[in-house]
Coordinates of C-alpha atoms in Angstrom, one line a residue:
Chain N
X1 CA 30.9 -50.1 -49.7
X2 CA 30.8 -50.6 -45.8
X3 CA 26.9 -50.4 -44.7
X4 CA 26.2 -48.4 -41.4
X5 CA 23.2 -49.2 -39.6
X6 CA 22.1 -47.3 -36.1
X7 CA 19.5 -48.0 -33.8
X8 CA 17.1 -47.0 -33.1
X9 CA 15.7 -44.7 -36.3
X10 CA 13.9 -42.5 -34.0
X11 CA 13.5 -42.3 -30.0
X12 CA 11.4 -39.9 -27.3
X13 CA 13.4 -38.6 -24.8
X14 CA 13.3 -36.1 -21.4
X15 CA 15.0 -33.5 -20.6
X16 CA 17.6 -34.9 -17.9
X17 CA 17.1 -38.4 -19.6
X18 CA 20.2 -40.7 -20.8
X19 CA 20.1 -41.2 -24.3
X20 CA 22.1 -44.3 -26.6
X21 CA 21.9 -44.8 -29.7
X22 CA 24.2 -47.6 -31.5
X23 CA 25.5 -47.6 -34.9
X24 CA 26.7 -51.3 -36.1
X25 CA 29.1 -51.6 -39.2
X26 CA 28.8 -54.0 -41.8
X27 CA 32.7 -54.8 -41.3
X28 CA 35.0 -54.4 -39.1
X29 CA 36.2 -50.5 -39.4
X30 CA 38.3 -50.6 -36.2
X31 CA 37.9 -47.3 -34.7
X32 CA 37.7 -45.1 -37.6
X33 CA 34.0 -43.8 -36.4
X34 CA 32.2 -40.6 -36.4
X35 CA 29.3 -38.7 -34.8
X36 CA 27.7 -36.1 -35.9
X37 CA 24.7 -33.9 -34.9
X38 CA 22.7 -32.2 -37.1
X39 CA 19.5 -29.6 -35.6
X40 CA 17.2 -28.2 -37.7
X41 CA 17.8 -25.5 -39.6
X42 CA 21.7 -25.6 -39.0
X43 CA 24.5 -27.8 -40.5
X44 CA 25.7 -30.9 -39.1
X45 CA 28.4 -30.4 -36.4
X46 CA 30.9 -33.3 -35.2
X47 CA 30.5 -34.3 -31.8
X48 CA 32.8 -37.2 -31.5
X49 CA 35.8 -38.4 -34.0
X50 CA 38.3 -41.9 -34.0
X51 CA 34.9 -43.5 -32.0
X52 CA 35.5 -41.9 -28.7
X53 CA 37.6 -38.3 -29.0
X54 CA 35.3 -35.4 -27.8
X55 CA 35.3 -33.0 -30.6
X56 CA 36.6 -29.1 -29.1
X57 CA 34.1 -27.2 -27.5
X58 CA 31.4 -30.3 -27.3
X59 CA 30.0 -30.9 -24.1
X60 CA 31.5 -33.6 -21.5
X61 CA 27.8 -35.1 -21.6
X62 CA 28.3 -36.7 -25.0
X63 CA 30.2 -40.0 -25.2
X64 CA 31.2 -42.3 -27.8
X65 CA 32.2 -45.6 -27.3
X66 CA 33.1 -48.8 -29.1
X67 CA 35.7 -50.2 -32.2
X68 CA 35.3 -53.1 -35.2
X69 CA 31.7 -52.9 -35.8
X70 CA 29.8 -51.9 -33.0
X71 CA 29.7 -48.6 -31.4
X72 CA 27.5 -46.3 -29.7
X73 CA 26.8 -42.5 -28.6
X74 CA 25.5 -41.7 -25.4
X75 CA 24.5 -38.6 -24.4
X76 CA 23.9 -37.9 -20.6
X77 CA 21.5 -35.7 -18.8
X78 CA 19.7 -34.4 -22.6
X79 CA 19.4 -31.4 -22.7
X80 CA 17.0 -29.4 -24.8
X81 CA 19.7 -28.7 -27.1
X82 CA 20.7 -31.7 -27.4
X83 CA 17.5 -32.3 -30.0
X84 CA 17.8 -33.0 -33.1
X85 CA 19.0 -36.0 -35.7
X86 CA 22.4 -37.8 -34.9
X87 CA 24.4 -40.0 -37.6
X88 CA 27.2 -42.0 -37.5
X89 CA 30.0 -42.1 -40.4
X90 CA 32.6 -44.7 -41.2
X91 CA 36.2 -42.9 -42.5
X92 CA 38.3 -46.8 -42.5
X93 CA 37.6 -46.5 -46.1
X94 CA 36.0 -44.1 -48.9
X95 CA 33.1 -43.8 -49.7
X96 CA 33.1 -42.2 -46.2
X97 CA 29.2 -43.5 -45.9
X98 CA 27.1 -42.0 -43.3
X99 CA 24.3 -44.1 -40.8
X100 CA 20.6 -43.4 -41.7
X101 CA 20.3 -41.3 -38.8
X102 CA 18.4 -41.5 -35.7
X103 CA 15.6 -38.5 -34.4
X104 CA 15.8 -37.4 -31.2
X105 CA 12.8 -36.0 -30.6
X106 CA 10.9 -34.8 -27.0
Chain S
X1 CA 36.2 -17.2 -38.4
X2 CA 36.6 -20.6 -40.3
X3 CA 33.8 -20.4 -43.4
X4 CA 32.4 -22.1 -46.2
X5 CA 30.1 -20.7 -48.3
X6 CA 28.2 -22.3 -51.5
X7 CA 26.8 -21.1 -54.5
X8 CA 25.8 -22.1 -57.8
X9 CA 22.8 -24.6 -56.9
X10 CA 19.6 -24.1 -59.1
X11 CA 17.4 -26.4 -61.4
X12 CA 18.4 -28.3 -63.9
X13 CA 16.8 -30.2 -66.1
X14 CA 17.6 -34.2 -66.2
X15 CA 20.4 -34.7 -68.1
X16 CA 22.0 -31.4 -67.2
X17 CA 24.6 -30.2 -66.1
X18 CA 25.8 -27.6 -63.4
X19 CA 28.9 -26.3 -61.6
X20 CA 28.4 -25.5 -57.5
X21 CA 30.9 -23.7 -55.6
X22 CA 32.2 -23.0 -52.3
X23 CA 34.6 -20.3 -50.9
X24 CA 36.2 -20.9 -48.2
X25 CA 37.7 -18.3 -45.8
X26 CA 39.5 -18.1 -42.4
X27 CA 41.8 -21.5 -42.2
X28 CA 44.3 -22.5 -44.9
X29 CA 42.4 -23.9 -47.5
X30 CA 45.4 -25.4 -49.2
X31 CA 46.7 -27.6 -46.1
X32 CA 43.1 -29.8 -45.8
X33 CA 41.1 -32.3 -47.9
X34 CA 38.0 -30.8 -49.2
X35 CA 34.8 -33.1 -49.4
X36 CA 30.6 -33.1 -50.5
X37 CA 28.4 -34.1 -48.6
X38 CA 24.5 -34.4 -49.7
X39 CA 21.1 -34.3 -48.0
X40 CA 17.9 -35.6 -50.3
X41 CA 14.7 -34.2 -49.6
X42 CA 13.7 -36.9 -46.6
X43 CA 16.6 -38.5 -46.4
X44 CA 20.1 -38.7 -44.7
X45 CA 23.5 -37.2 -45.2
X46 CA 25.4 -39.5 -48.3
X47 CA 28.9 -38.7 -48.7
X48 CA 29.4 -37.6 -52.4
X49 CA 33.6 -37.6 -52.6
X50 CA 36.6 -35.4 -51.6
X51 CA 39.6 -33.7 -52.9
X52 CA 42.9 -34.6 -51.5
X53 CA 45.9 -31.5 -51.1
X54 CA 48.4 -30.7 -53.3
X55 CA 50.9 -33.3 -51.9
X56 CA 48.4 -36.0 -52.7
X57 CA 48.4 -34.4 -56.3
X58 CA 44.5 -33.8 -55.8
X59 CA 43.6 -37.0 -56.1
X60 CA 40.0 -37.3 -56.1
X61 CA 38.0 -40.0 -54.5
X62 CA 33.9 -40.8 -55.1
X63 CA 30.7 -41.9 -54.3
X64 CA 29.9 -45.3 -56.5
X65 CA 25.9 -43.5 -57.1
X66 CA 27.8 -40.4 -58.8
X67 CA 31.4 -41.5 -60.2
X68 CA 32.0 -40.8 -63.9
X69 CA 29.1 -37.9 -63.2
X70 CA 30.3 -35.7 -60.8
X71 CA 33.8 -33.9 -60.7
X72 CA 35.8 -32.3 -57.7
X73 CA 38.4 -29.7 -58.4
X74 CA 40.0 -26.7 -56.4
X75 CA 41.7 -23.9 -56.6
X76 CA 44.1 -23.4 -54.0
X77 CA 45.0 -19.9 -55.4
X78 CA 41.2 -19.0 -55.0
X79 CA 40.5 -20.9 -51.5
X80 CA 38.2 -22.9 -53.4
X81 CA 35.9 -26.2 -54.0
X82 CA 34.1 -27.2 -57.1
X83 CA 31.9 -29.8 -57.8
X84 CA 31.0 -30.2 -61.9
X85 CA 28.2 -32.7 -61.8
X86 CA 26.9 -34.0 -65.5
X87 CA 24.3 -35.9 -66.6
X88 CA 22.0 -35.1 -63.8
X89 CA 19.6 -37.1 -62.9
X90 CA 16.1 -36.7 -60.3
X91 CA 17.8 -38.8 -57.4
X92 CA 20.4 -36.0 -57.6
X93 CA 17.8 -33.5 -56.3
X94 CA 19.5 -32.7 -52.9
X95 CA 21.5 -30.0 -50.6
X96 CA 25.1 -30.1 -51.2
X97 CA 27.1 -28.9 -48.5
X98 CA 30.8 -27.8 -48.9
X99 CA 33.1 -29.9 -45.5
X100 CA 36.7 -29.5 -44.4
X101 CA 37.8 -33.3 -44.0
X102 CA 39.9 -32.6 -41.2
X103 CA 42.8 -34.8 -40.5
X104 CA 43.9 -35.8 -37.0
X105 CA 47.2 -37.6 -36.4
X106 CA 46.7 -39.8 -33.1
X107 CA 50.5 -40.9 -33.5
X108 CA 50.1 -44.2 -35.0
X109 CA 46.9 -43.4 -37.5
X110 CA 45.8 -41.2 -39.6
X111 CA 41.4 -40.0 -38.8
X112 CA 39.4 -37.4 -40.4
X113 CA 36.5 -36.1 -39.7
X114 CA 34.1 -33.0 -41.2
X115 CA 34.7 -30.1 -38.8
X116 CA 33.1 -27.1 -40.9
X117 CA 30.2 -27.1 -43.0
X118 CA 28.7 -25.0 -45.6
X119 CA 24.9 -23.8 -45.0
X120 CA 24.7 -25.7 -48.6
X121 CA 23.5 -25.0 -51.7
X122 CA 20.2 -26.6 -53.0
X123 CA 19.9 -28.2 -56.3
X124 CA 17.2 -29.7 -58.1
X125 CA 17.0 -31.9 -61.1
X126 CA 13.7 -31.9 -62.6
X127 CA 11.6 -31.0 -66.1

């Protein structure tokens, strides 16, 4: 199975701060990378899809970037939405697995 | 409005067995891969396996922790997902949410991605 790792687990942040959080693949997956976010209370809702496609509806403030085995999620000007817990997910090849999740917390 | 809904969660004693469910309503149910996704108690989301559309002849495809356990099925008729999971065990204790694996065509490659979620259903294995 194809290991994701993000960094870092868990991070403080302002309101108006830039956020980045990387996600590192243990192979190459070329762009076939996810982002989710996930607020408490609700289900997880995709942000980003093939590494860098804004999802419909998802604020321009949210960027992914990256292919092979490194990418990462930036999110500019939080907002106090924008809290919550962000994963990555691999789809080059099933199992789909998911990142271990980083906190985003205030 | 595109929904899933789930039902059938409970607790189960190791061992067991249980069938969850999820109806889905507002998109056509037959024309998308159908997935689980769980969420442990304290831990992250683990992908558990999908269902593939009638043109893939449902062909199923699983997580390693619950293959040979755990069974996805549908019923296009009915607009919905099963998920038959036997000889439970504790570290199946989890939410299991119902996803539409949405597939994106970017011309050259097939992506998916999970663009609706269930609220999930919550099941726990213990005696």
């Amino acid at each position: 199975d194809i290991q994701m790792t993000q960094s870092p687990s868990s991070l403080s942040a302002s309101v108006g701060d830039r956020v980045t959080i990387t996600c590192r693949a243990s192979q190459k997956i070329n762009n076939y990378l996810n982002w989710y976010q996930r607020r408490p209370g609700e289900a997880p809702k995709v942000l980003i899809y093939a590494a860098s496609t804004l999802q419909s509806g998802v604020p321009s403030r949210f960027t992914g970037s990256g292919s092979a085995t490194d990418f990462t999620l930036t999110i500019d000007t939080l907002q106090p939405e924008d809290f919550g817990t962000y994963y990555c997910q691999q789809t080059y090849s099933t199992p789909y697995t998911f990142g271990q999740g980083t906190k985003v917390e205030i | 409005e595109e929904q899933l809904v789930e039902s059938g969660g409970g607790l189960v004693q190791p061992g067991g067995s249980l069938r969850v469910s999820c109806a889905a309503s507002g998109f056509n149910f037959s024309d998308h891969y159908m997935a689980w996704v769980r969420q442990a108690p304290g831990k992250g989301l683990e992908w558990v396996g999908r269902s593939r559309i009638a043109a893939n002849r449902y062909a199923t495809e699983y997580a390693a922790s619950v293959k040979g356990r755990f069974t996805i099925s549908r019923d296009d008729s009915k607009s919905s997902l099963y998920l038959e999971m036997n000889s439970l065990k504790t570290e199946d204790t989890a939410v299991y949410y119902c996803v539409r694996d949405k597939t994106f065509w970017s011309g050259r490659h097939f992506y998916y991605y999970m663009d609706v979620w269930g609220k999930g259903t919550t099941v726990t294995v213990s005696s």
